[in-house]
CSV table of C-alpha atoms and ligand atoms in Angstrom, one decimal:
chain,number,residue,atom,x,y,z
A,1,UNK,CA,58.3,1.6,80.8
A,2,UNK,CA,56.9,1.0,77.4
A,3,UNK,CA,53.2,0.9,76.5
A,4,UNK,CA,53.1,-0.3,73.0
A,5,UNK,CA,49.9,-1.9,72.6
A,6,UNK,CA,47.3,0.9,72.5
A,7,UNK,CA,46.1,0.1,68.9
A,8,UNK,CA,42.7,-1.7,68.8
A,9,UNK,CA,41.5,-0.1,72.0
A,10,UNK,CA,37.8,0.1,72.2
A,11,UNK,CA,37.3,-2.0,69.0
A,12,UNK,CA,34.0,-3.3,70.4
A,13,UNK,CA,32.3,0.2,70.5
A,14,UNK,CA,30.8,2.2,67.7
A,15,UNK,CA,30.5,-0.6,65.3
A,16,UNK,CA,27.8,-0.4,62.6
A,17,UNK,CA,25.6,-3.5,62.6
A,18,UNK,CA,22.9,-4.4,60.0
A,19,UNK,CA,20.4,-6.9,61.8
A,20,UNK,CA,18.1,-9.1,59.5
A,21,UNK,CA,15.2,-10.9,61.2
A,22,UNK,CA,13.3,-13.5,59.5
A,23,UNK,CA,10.1,-15.3,60.7
A,24,UNK,CA,10.9,-17.8,63.3
A,25,UNK,CA,9.8,-18.1,66.9
A,26,UNK,CA,13.3,-17.3,68.1
A,27,UNK,CA,12.6,-13.7,67.0
A,28,UNK,CA,11.2,-13.0,70.5
A,29,UNK,CA,14.8,-12.9,71.7
A,30,UNK,CA,15.7,-10.2,69.2
A,31,UNK,CA,14.7,-7.2,71.3
A,32,UNK,CA,17.2,-8.4,73.9
A,33,UNK,CA,19.9,-8.6,71.2
A,34,UNK,CA,19.2,-5.0,70.2
A,35,UNK,CA,19.8,-4.0,73.8
A,36,UNK,CA,23.0,-5.9,73.9
A,37,UNK,CA,24.2,-4.2,70.8
A,38,UNK,CA,23.2,-0.8,72.1
A,39,UNK,CA,24.9,-1.5,75.5
A,40,UNK,CA,28.2,-1.9,73.7
A,41,UNK,CA,27.5,1.6,72.2
A,42,UNK,CA,27.2,0.1,68.7
A,43,UNK,CA,24.7,1.3,66.1
A,44,UNK,CA,22.1,-1.0,64.7
A,45,UNK,CA,19.8,-0.8,61.6
A,46,UNK,CA,17.2,-3.5,61.3
A,47,UNK,CA,15.3,-5.2,58.4
A,48,UNK,CA,12.6,-7.5,59.1
A,49,UNK,CA,10.6,-9.8,56.8
A,50,UNK,CA,6.8,-9.7,56.8
A,51,UNK,CA,6.6,-13.0,58.7
A,52,UNK,CA,9.0,-11.8,61.4
A,53,UNK,CA,6.4,-9.3,62.3
A,54,UNK,CA,4.2,-12.1,63.5
A,55,UNK,CA,6.8,-12.7,66.2
A,56,UNK,CA,8.1,-9.2,67.2
A,57,UNK,CA,6.8,-5.8,66.3
A,58,UNK,CA,8.7,-3.1,64.3
A,59,UNK,CA,7.6,-0.7,67.1
A,60,UNK,CA,9.3,-2.5,69.8
A,61,UNK,CA,12.5,-2.8,67.7
A,62,UNK,CA,12.6,0.7,66.6
A,63,UNK,CA,12.1,2.0,70.2
A,64,UNK,CA,15.0,-0.1,71.3
A,65,UNK,CA,17.3,0.7,68.3
A,66,UNK,CA,16.4,4.4,68.4
A,67,UNK,CA,15.8,4.1,64.5
A,68,UNK,CA,13.2,3.3,62.0
A,69,UNK,CA,13.0,-0.5,61.3
A,70,UNK,CA,12.9,-1.4,57.5
A,71,UNK,CA,10.2,-3.7,56.2
A,72,UNK,CA,9.0,-4.8,52.7
A,73,UNK,CA,7.0,-1.6,52.4
A,74,UNK,CA,10.2,0.5,52.4
A,75,UNK,CA,11.4,-1.5,49.4
A,76,UNK,CA,11.4,1.6,47.0
A,77,UNK,CA,13.4,4.1,44.9
A,78,UNK,CA,15.6,4.9,48.0
A,79,UNK,CA,17.2,1.5,47.5
A,80,UNK,CA,17.5,0.7,51.3
A,81,UNK,CA,18.9,-2.8,50.6
A,82,UNK,CA,22.0,-1.3,48.9
A,83,UNK,CA,22.4,1.7,51.3
A,84,UNK,CA,22.1,-0.2,54.5
A,85,UNK,CA,24.7,-2.8,53.4
A,86,UNK,CA,27.0,-0.1,52.4
A,87,UNK,CA,26.5,1.7,55.7
A,88,UNK,CA,27.1,-1.5,57.8
A,89,UNK,CA,30.4,-3.4,58.8
A,90,UNK,CA,28.6,-6.6,59.3
A,91,UNK,CA,25.2,-8.2,58.4
A,92,UNK,CA,23.8,-10.3,61.1
A,93,UNK,CA,20.7,-12.5,60.2
A,94,UNK,CA,18.9,-13.9,63.3
A,95,UNK,CA,16.9,-15.9,63.5
A,96,UNK,CA,17.6,-17.3,59.8
A,97,UNK,CA,14.8,-19.6,58.8
A,98,UNK,CA,15.1,-22.5,56.4
A,99,UNK,CA,13.1,-20.5,53.8
A,100,UNK,CA,15.5,-17.5,54.1
A,101,UNK,CA,18.5,-19.6,54.1
A,102,UNK,CA,17.3,-21.3,50.9
A,103,UNK,CA,16.9,-17.9,49.2
A,104,UNK,CA,20.3,-16.7,50.3
A,105,UNK,CA,22.0,-19.9,49.0
A,106,UNK,CA,20.2,-19.6,45.6
A,107,UNK,CA,20.3,-15.9,44.9
A,108,UNK,CA,16.6,-15.3,45.4
A,109,UNK,CA,16.0,-11.7,46.2
A,110,UNK,CA,12.2,-11.3,46.6
A,111,UNK,CA,12.0,-9.2,49.7
A,112,UNK,CA,14.0,-6.5,51.4
A,113,UNK,CA,16.1,-8.8,53.6
A,114,UNK,CA,17.0,-11.3,50.9
A,115,UNK,CA,17.7,-8.4,48.4
A,116,UNK,CA,20.1,-6.9,51.1
A,117,UNK,CA,21.9,-10.2,51.3
A,118,UNK,CA,22.4,-10.3,47.6
A,119,UNK,CA,23.7,-6.7,47.7
A,120,UNK,CA,26.0,-7.3,50.8
A,121,UNK,CA,29.6,-6.9,50.2
A,122,UNK,CA,30.5,-7.1,54.0
A,123,UNK,CA,30.9,-10.1,56.3
A,124,UNK,CA,27.6,-12.0,56.9
A,125,UNK,CA,26.9,-14.1,59.9
A,126,UNK,CA,23.7,-16.2,60.1
A,127,UNK,CA,22.1,-17.9,63.0
A,128,UNK,CA,19.7,-20.6,61.7
A,129,UNK,CA,17.0,-21.5,64.1
A,130,UNK,CA,14.2,-23.9,63.3
A,131,UNK,CA,12.7,-27.4,64.2
A,132,UNK,CA,15.4,-30.1,64.2
A,133,UNK,CA,13.9,-32.0,61.2
A,134,UNK,CA,14.0,-28.9,59.1
A,135,UNK,CA,17.5,-28.3,60.2
A,136,UNK,CA,18.6,-31.8,59.4
A,137,UNK,CA,16.7,-31.7,56.0
A,138,UNK,CA,19.2,-32.3,53.2
A,139,UNK,CA,18.2,-29.2,51.4
A,140,UNK,CA,18.9,-27.1,54.5
A,141,UNK,CA,22.2,-28.8,55.1
A,142,UNK,CA,23.1,-28.2,51.5
A,143,UNK,CA,22.2,-24.5,51.5
A,144,UNK,CA,24.4,-24.0,54.7
A,145,UNK,CA,27.2,-25.8,53.1
A,146,UNK,CA,26.9,-23.4,49.9
A,147,UNK,CA,26.9,-20.4,52.2
A,148,UNK,CA,29.8,-21.5,54.3
A,149,UNK,CA,31.8,-22.2,51.2
A,150,UNK,CA,31.0,-18.6,50.1
A,151,UNK,CA,32.5,-17.2,53.3
A,152,UNK,CA,29.3,-16.7,55.3
A,153,UNK,CA,29.8,-17.5,58.9
A,154,UNK,CA,27.2,-20.0,60.0
A,155,UNK,CA,26.6,-20.4,63.8
A,156,UNK,CA,24.8,-23.7,64.1
A,157,UNK,CA,21.9,-23.9,66.5
A,158,UNK,CA,22.4,-25.7,69.9
A,159,UNK,CA,20.5,-28.4,71.6
A,160,UNK,CA,17.6,-27.2,73.8
A,161,UNK,CA,13.9,-27.0,74.3
A,162,UNK,CA,12.3,-26.1,70.9
A,163,UNK,CA,8.9,-24.2,70.3
A,164,UNK,CA,7.5,-27.4,68.7
A,165,UNK,CA,7.6,-29.0,72.1
A,166,UNK,CA,10.6,-31.3,71.6
A,167,UNK,CA,14.1,-31.0,72.7
A,168,UNK,CA,16.6,-31.0,70.0
A,169,UNK,CA,19.0,-29.1,67.8
A,170,UNK,CA,17.5,-25.9,66.6
A,171,UNK,CA,17.9,-23.4,69.4
A,172,UNK,CA,19.2,-20.1,68.5
A,173,UNK,CA,22.0,-19.0,70.9
A,174,UNK,CA,21.1,-16.3,73.6
A,175,UNK,CA,21.5,-12.7,72.7
A,176,UNK,CA,24.9,-12.3,74.6
A,177,UNK,CA,26.1,-15.3,72.8
A,178,UNK,CA,25.0,-14.0,69.5
A,179,UNK,CA,26.8,-10.8,70.3
A,180,UNK,CA,30.0,-12.7,71.2
A,181,UNK,CA,29.8,-14.4,67.8
A,182,UNK,CA,29.4,-11.0,66.1
A,183,UNK,CA,32.4,-9.6,67.9
A,184,UNK,CA,34.4,-12.6,66.9
A,185,UNK,CA,33.9,-11.7,63.4
A,186,UNK,CA,34.4,-8.0,63.9
A,187,UNK,CA,37.7,-8.5,65.9
A,188,UNK,CA,40.2,-6.3,64.2
A,189,UNK,CA,42.7,-9.1,64.2
A,190,UNK,CA,42.3,-12.9,63.8
A,191,UNK,CA,46.0,-13.6,64.3
A,192,UNK,CA,45.3,-16.6,66.6
A,193,UNK,CA,43.3,-18.5,64.0
A,194,UNK,CA,44.3,-22.1,64.0
A,195,UNK,CA,46.1,-21.8,67.5
A,196,UNK,CA,45.1,-23.8,70.5
A,197,UNK,CA,45.0,-22.1,73.9
A,198,UNK,CA,44.8,-23.9,77.2
A,199,UNK,CA,43.8,-21.7,80.1
A,200,UNK,CA,43.6,-22.4,83.9
A,201,UNK,CA,41.2,-20.1,85.7
A,202,UNK,CA,39.6,-19.6,89.1
A,203,UNK,CA,40.4,-20.9,92.5
A,204,UNK,CA,41.1,-24.5,93.8
A,205,UNK,CA,39.2,-25.9,96.6
A,206,UNK,CA,41.4,-28.1,99.0
A,207,UNK,CA,39.1,-30.2,100.9
A,208,UNK,CA,39.8,-31.0,104.5
A,209,UNK,CA,36.6,-33.1,105.0
A,210,UNK,CA,33.4,-33.5,103.0
A,211,UNK,CA,32.1,-30.1,104.0
A,212,UNK,CA,35.1,-27.8,104.4
A,213,UNK,CA,37.9,-26.6,102.2
A,214,UNK,CA,40.7,-24.1,101.9
A,215,UNK,CA,40.4,-21.7,99.0
A,216,UNK,CA,40.9,-18.0,98.0
A,217,UNK,CA,38.6,-15.3,96.5
A,218,UNK,CA,39.6,-15.7,92.9
A,219,UNK,CA,36.7,-15.1,90.5
A,220,UNK,CA,38.3,-16.5,87.4
A,221,UNK,CA,37.5,-13.2,85.6
A,222,UNK,CA,41.0,-12.5,84.3
A,223,UNK,CA,41.5,-16.1,83.0
A,224,UNK,CA,38.1,-15.9,81.3
A,225,UNK,CA,39.0,-12.5,79.9
A,226,UNK,CA,42.2,-14.1,78.4
A,227,UNK,CA,40.2,-17.0,77.0
A,228,UNK,CA,37.5,-14.7,75.4
A,229,UNK,CA,40.1,-12.4,73.8
A,230,UNK,CA,42.1,-15.3,72.3
A,231,UNK,CA,38.7,-16.6,71.0
A,232,UNK,CA,37.9,-13.2,69.5
A,233,UNK,CA,41.4,-13.4,67.9
A,234,UNK,CA,40.4,-16.8,66.3
A,235,UNK,CA,41.8,-19.3,68.7
A,236,UNK,CA,40.4,-22.6,69.9
A,237,UNK,CA,40.0,-22.5,73.7
A,238,UNK,CA,40.1,-25.2,76.5
A,239,UNK,CA,39.7,-23.7,79.9
A,240,UNK,CA,40.5,-25.7,83.0
A,241,UNK,CA,38.2,-24.0,85.7
A,242,UNK,CA,38.4,-24.3,89.3
A,243,UNK,CA,35.3,-24.0,91.5
A,244,UNK,CA,33.6,-21.0,90.1
A,245,UNK,CA,30.9,-20.3,87.6
A,246,UNK,CA,32.4,-18.9,84.3
A,247,UNK,CA,31.1,-17.5,81.1
A,248,UNK,CA,32.2,-20.4,79.0
A,249,UNK,CA,30.4,-19.8,75.6
A,250,UNK,CA,32.4,-21.3,72.7
A,251,UNK,CA,35.0,-22.9,75.1
A,252,UNK,CA,35.6,-26.5,76.0
A,253,UNK,CA,35.4,-26.5,79.7
A,254,UNK,CA,37.1,-29.1,82.1
A,255,UNK,CA,36.0,-28.6,85.6
A,256,UNK,CA,38.2,-29.4,88.5
A,257,UNK,CA,38.2,-28.9,92.2
A,258,UNK,CA,41.7,-29.3,93.7
A,259,UNK,CA,45.2,-28.3,92.6
A,260,UNK,CA,46.0,-32.1,92.0
A,261,UNK,CA,42.9,-32.5,89.7
A,262,UNK,CA,44.0,-29.3,87.8
A,263,UNK,CA,47.6,-30.5,87.5
A,264,UNK,CA,46.2,-33.8,86.0
A,265,UNK,CA,44.0,-31.9,83.6
A,266,UNK,CA,46.8,-29.6,82.5
A,267,UNK,CA,49.1,-32.7,81.9
A,268,UNK,CA,46.4,-34.4,79.9
A,269,UNK,CA,45.9,-31.4,77.6
A,270,UNK,CA,49.5,-30.2,77.5
A,271,UNK,CA,50.2,-31.7,73.9
A,272,UNK,CA,47.0,-30.1,72.4
A,273,UNK,CA,48.0,-26.7,73.3
A,274,UNK,CA,50.2,-24.1,71.5
A,275,UNK,CA,49.8,-21.5,74.3
A,276,UNK,CA,49.2,-22.2,78.0
A,277,UNK,CA,47.9,-19.5,80.2
A,278,UNK,CA,48.0,-20.1,83.9
A,279,UNK,CA,45.6,-17.6,85.3
A,280,UNK,CA,44.2,-19.9,88.0
A,281,UNK,CA,44.9,-19.1,91.8
A,282,UNK,CA,46.1,-22.5,92.6
A,283,UNK,CA,46.1,-23.4,96.3
A,284,UNK,CA,49.8,-23.9,97.4
A,285,UNK,CA,48.8,-26.3,100.2
A,286,UNK,CA,46.3,-28.9,100.9
A,287,UNK,CA,45.4,-30.9,104.1
A,288,UNK,CA,48.0,-33.5,104.7
A,289,UNK,CA,45.2,-35.9,105.6
A,290,UNK,CA,41.6,-35.8,104.1
A,291,UNK,CA,39.1,-36.7,106.7
A,292,UNK,CA,36.4,-38.9,105.1
A,293,UNK,CA,33.8,-37.8,107.6
A,294,UNK,CA,33.0,-34.4,109.0
A,295,UNK,CA,35.4,-33.4,111.6
A,296,UNK,CA,33.5,-33.0,114.9
A,297,UNK,CA,34.4,-30.2,117.4
A,298,UNK,CA,32.9,-31.9,120.4
A,299,UNK,CA,35.6,-32.8,123.0
A,300,UNK,CA,38.3,-30.9,121.2
A,301,UNK,CA,40.0,-27.6,122.0
A,302,UNK,CA,42.3,-26.0,119.4
A,303,UNK,CA,42.6,-27.9,116.2
A,304,UNK,CA,45.9,-28.0,114.5
A,305,UNK,CA,45.6,-28.7,110.7
A,306,UNK,CA,48.7,-30.0,109.1
A,307,UNK,CA,49.2,-28.9,105.4
A,308,UNK,CA,51.4,-30.3,102.6
A,309,UNK,CA,52.5,-28.5,99.5
A,310,UNK,CA,50.7,-28.9,96.2
A,311,UNK,CA,52.7,-29.2,93.0
A,312,UNK,CA,53.6,-26.0,91.4
A,313,UNK,CA,51.7,-26.7,88.0
A,314,UNK,CA,53.4,-23.8,86.2
A,315,UNK,CA,56.9,-24.8,87.3
A,316,UNK,CA,56.2,-28.5,86.3
A,317,UNK,CA,54.9,-27.5,82.9
A,318,UNK,CA,57.9,-25.1,82.6
A,319,UNK,CA,60.2,-28.2,82.7
A,320,UNK,CA,58.8,-29.8,79.7
A,321,UNK,CA,57.6,-26.8,77.7
A,322,UNK,CA,59.3,-27.5,74.4
A,323,UNK,CA,58.0,-24.9,71.9
A,324,UNK,CA,54.9,-24.0,73.7
A,325,UNK,CA,54.3,-20.4,74.9
A,326,UNK,CA,53.9,-20.2,78.7
A,327,UNK,CA,52.2,-17.3,80.3
A,328,UNK,CA,51.8,-17.1,84.0
A,329,UNK,CA,50.4,-14.6,86.5
A,330,UNK,CA,51.8,-13.3,89.8
A,331,UNK,CA,49.5,-12.1,92.5
A,332,UNK,CA,51.7,-10.0,94.8
A,333,UNK,CA,51.3,-7.5,97.6
A,334,UNK,CA,54.9,-6.2,97.6
A,335,UNK,CA,58.1,-6.1,95.6
A,336,UNK,CA,56.0,-6.6,92.5
A,337,UNK,CA,58.6,-6.7,89.8
A,338,UNK,CA,61.3,-8.4,91.7
A,339,UNK,CA,58.9,-11.3,92.6
A,340,UNK,CA,57.3,-11.6,89.2
A,341,UNK,CA,60.8,-11.8,87.5
A,342,UNK,CA,61.9,-14.4,90.0
A,343,UNK,CA,58.7,-16.5,89.3
A,344,UNK,CA,59.2,-16.1,85.5
A,345,UNK,CA,62.7,-17.6,85.7
A,346,UNK,CA,61.9,-20.2,88.4
A,347,UNK,CA,58.9,-21.5,86.4
A,348,UNK,CA,60.5,-21.1,83.0
A,349,UNK,CA,57.7,-19.0,81.6
A,350,UNK,CA,57.8,-16.8,78.5
A,351,UNK,CA,55.7,-14.1,80.1
A,352,UNK,CA,54.4,-13.2,83.5
A,353,UNK,CA,51.5,-10.8,84.3
A,354,UNK,CA,51.8,-9.2,87.7
A,355,UNK,CA,49.3,-7.3,89.6
A,356,UNK,CA,49.1,-5.7,93.0
A,357,UNK,CA,46.2,-7.6,94.7
A,358,UNK,CA,46.0,-4.9,97.4
A,359,UNK,CA,45.5,-2.1,94.8
A,360,UNK,CA,42.0,-0.4,94.6
A,361,UNK,CA,39.7,-1.5,91.8
A,362,UNK,CA,41.9,-4.4,90.5
A,363,UNK,CA,42.6,-8.0,91.2
A,364,UNK,CA,40.4,-10.5,92.6
A,365,UNK,CA,36.6,-10.2,91.7
A,366,UNK,CA,37.0,-6.9,90.0
A,367,UNK,CA,36.0,-6.4,86.5
A,368,UNK,CA,39.0,-4.1,86.2
A,369,UNK,CA,42.7,-4.7,86.6
A,370,UNK,CA,46.2,-3.1,86.4
A,371,UNK,CA,48.7,-5.4,85.1
A,372,UNK,CA,52.4,-5.4,84.1
A,373,UNK,CA,53.5,-7.9,81.4
A,374,UNK,CA,57.1,-8.9,81.8
A,375,UNK,CA,59.0,-11.0,79.1
A,376,UNK,CA,62.1,-13.1,79.3
A,377,UNK,CA,64.3,-10.0,78.4
A,378,UNK,CA,62.6,-8.2,81.4
A,379,UNK,CA,60.8,-5.7,79.2
A,380,UNK,CA,57.8,-4.3,80.9
A,381,UNK,CA,54.4,-3.3,79.5
A,382,UNK,CA,51.7,-1.7,81.6
A,383,UNK,CA,47.9,-2.2,81.0
A,384,UNK,CA,45.0,-0.9,82.9
A,385,UNK,CA,41.3,-1.1,82.3
A,386,UNK,CA,38.5,-3.6,81.9
A,387,UNK,CA,40.0,-7.2,82.3
A,388,UNK,CA,38.6,-8.1,78.8
A,389,UNK,CA,40.1,-5.1,77.2
A,390,UNK,CA,43.5,-5.5,78.8
A,391,UNK,CA,43.5,-9.2,78.0
A,392,UNK,CA,43.1,-8.4,74.2
A,393,UNK,CA,46.0,-6.0,74.4
A,394,UNK,CA,48.2,-8.4,76.3
A,395,UNK,CA,47.7,-11.1,73.7
A,396,UNK,CA,48.6,-8.5,71.0
A,397,UNK,CA,51.9,-8.0,72.7
A,398,UNK,CA,52.5,-11.8,73.1
A,399,UNK,CA,51.6,-12.5,69.4
A,400,UNK,CA,53.9,-9.7,68.2
B,501,CTP,N1,50.7,-21.7,90.1
B,501,CTP,C1,50.7,-23.0,89.8
B,501,CTP,N2,50.6,-23.9,90.8
B,501,CTP,C2,50.7,-23.6,92.0
B,501,CTP,C3,50.7,-22.2,92.4
B,501,CTP,C4,50.9,-21.3,91.3
B,501,CTP,O1,50.6,-23.3,88.5
B,501,CTP,N3,50.6,-24.5,93.0
B,501,CTP,C5,50.9,-20.7,89.0
B,501,CTP,C6,49.6,-19.6,88.9
B,501,CTP,O2,48.7,-20.1,88.1
B,501,CTP,C7,50.4,-18.4,88.4
B,501,CTP,C8,51.8,-18.6,88.9
B,501,CTP,O3,52.0,-20.0,89.1
B,501,CTP,O4,50.4,-18.5,87.0
B,501,CTP,C9,52.2,-17.7,90.0
B,501,CTP,O5,51.2,-17.9,91.0
B,501,CTP,P1,51.3,-17.2,92.6
B,501,CTP,O6,50.2,-17.7,93.4
B,501,CTP,O7,51.4,-15.7,92.2
B,501,CTP,O8,52.8,-17.6,93.1
B,501,CTP,P2,53.3,-18.9,93.8
B,501,CTP,O9,54.2,-19.7,92.9
B,501,CTP,O10,52.1,-19.7,94.4
B,501,CTP,O11,54.2,-18.2,94.9
B,501,CTP,P3,53.8,-17.4,96.2
B,501,CTP,O12,52.4,-17.9,96.6
B,501,CTP,O13,54.9,-17.8,97.1
B,501,CTP,O14,53.9,-15.9,95.9
């Protein structure tokens, strides 16, 4: 058995991040971002402007980062603005105020943070956060356009409650979301840029009556891991999610309940996709008859429920696949390879990922998995580890 795709393993850890903080109220979230960075076992150096110190203290940040925090009083012969940008792999500016954006776009280097920006020869990602009118102001928009054209990654603020008391566009993403954007830039490969990936994930609920359904324990984690990894590699993602809460930051989410709804959603988005990953645990059967009112037990003995087969979404898509790459999953309890190869052929898939759902520390609910990828030539590749890590490696194999 081959195991080709070991390169890029652990690419998220031990990264060197320079974090710039300017003076906006969203700076209160930054200690949590520093914790996110440290949780990933990455190193972080911090530069903050004088006005950022009104919102979060250097002491808090240096305690969390385990390092001295640089402020304007460190702007001396040791040239920290140059040394820090030479040390780092990425410069993250969060929150980025209208004032700091304006300086970045116009080459003004009047403090340590803006001087570091001018000296930086590394990828830069900025998270503007401000009042909605300040964000919409033509000079802010012009500055953002200038920065984008120069290759700076701009992550626009989202809608939400703002410090000024209104709801509007100006909210900085949450720390875990910022980290995802940072990792997207840091990804060792962006070989799915421009590609569109449609993913099904999670369980379906096949309702018998308004309060009861047939389902399975799928958590949707493997599908989301495939989505996140493709997103890190640069792809655009649409995820068709069964009844489960998923981490969907950066994805377009289409929520469905039953297999029939999932089938409709897949058909409606089929043309859009270059890759279709079918990771959902689709119910194979639904109740032959849906009871519009709650089924009562009084006066009944045993209750026999008649079931009818749901469409096999993967197989139906396999019939019309054209040049799309189809990746399916096989959840098995015995004869893993044999069953998976038979599904790959029967459903006209390009790849199938098979796992033993009875194995310890893998499968449903777990953050870990052991998977075999099988292609149309029946080559096998083994992957084991965190779902998100193995999803990244699996995609590497598929792309190659
Ligand atoms: N699948 C699907 N529609 C279904 C059932 C399964 O699209 N009604 C897809 C799954 O998303 C997965 C693949 O088909 O990608 C295999 O699913 P699995 O449940 O392992 O197999 P089944 O085809 O349902 O066969 P069986 O339950 O008999 O093993």
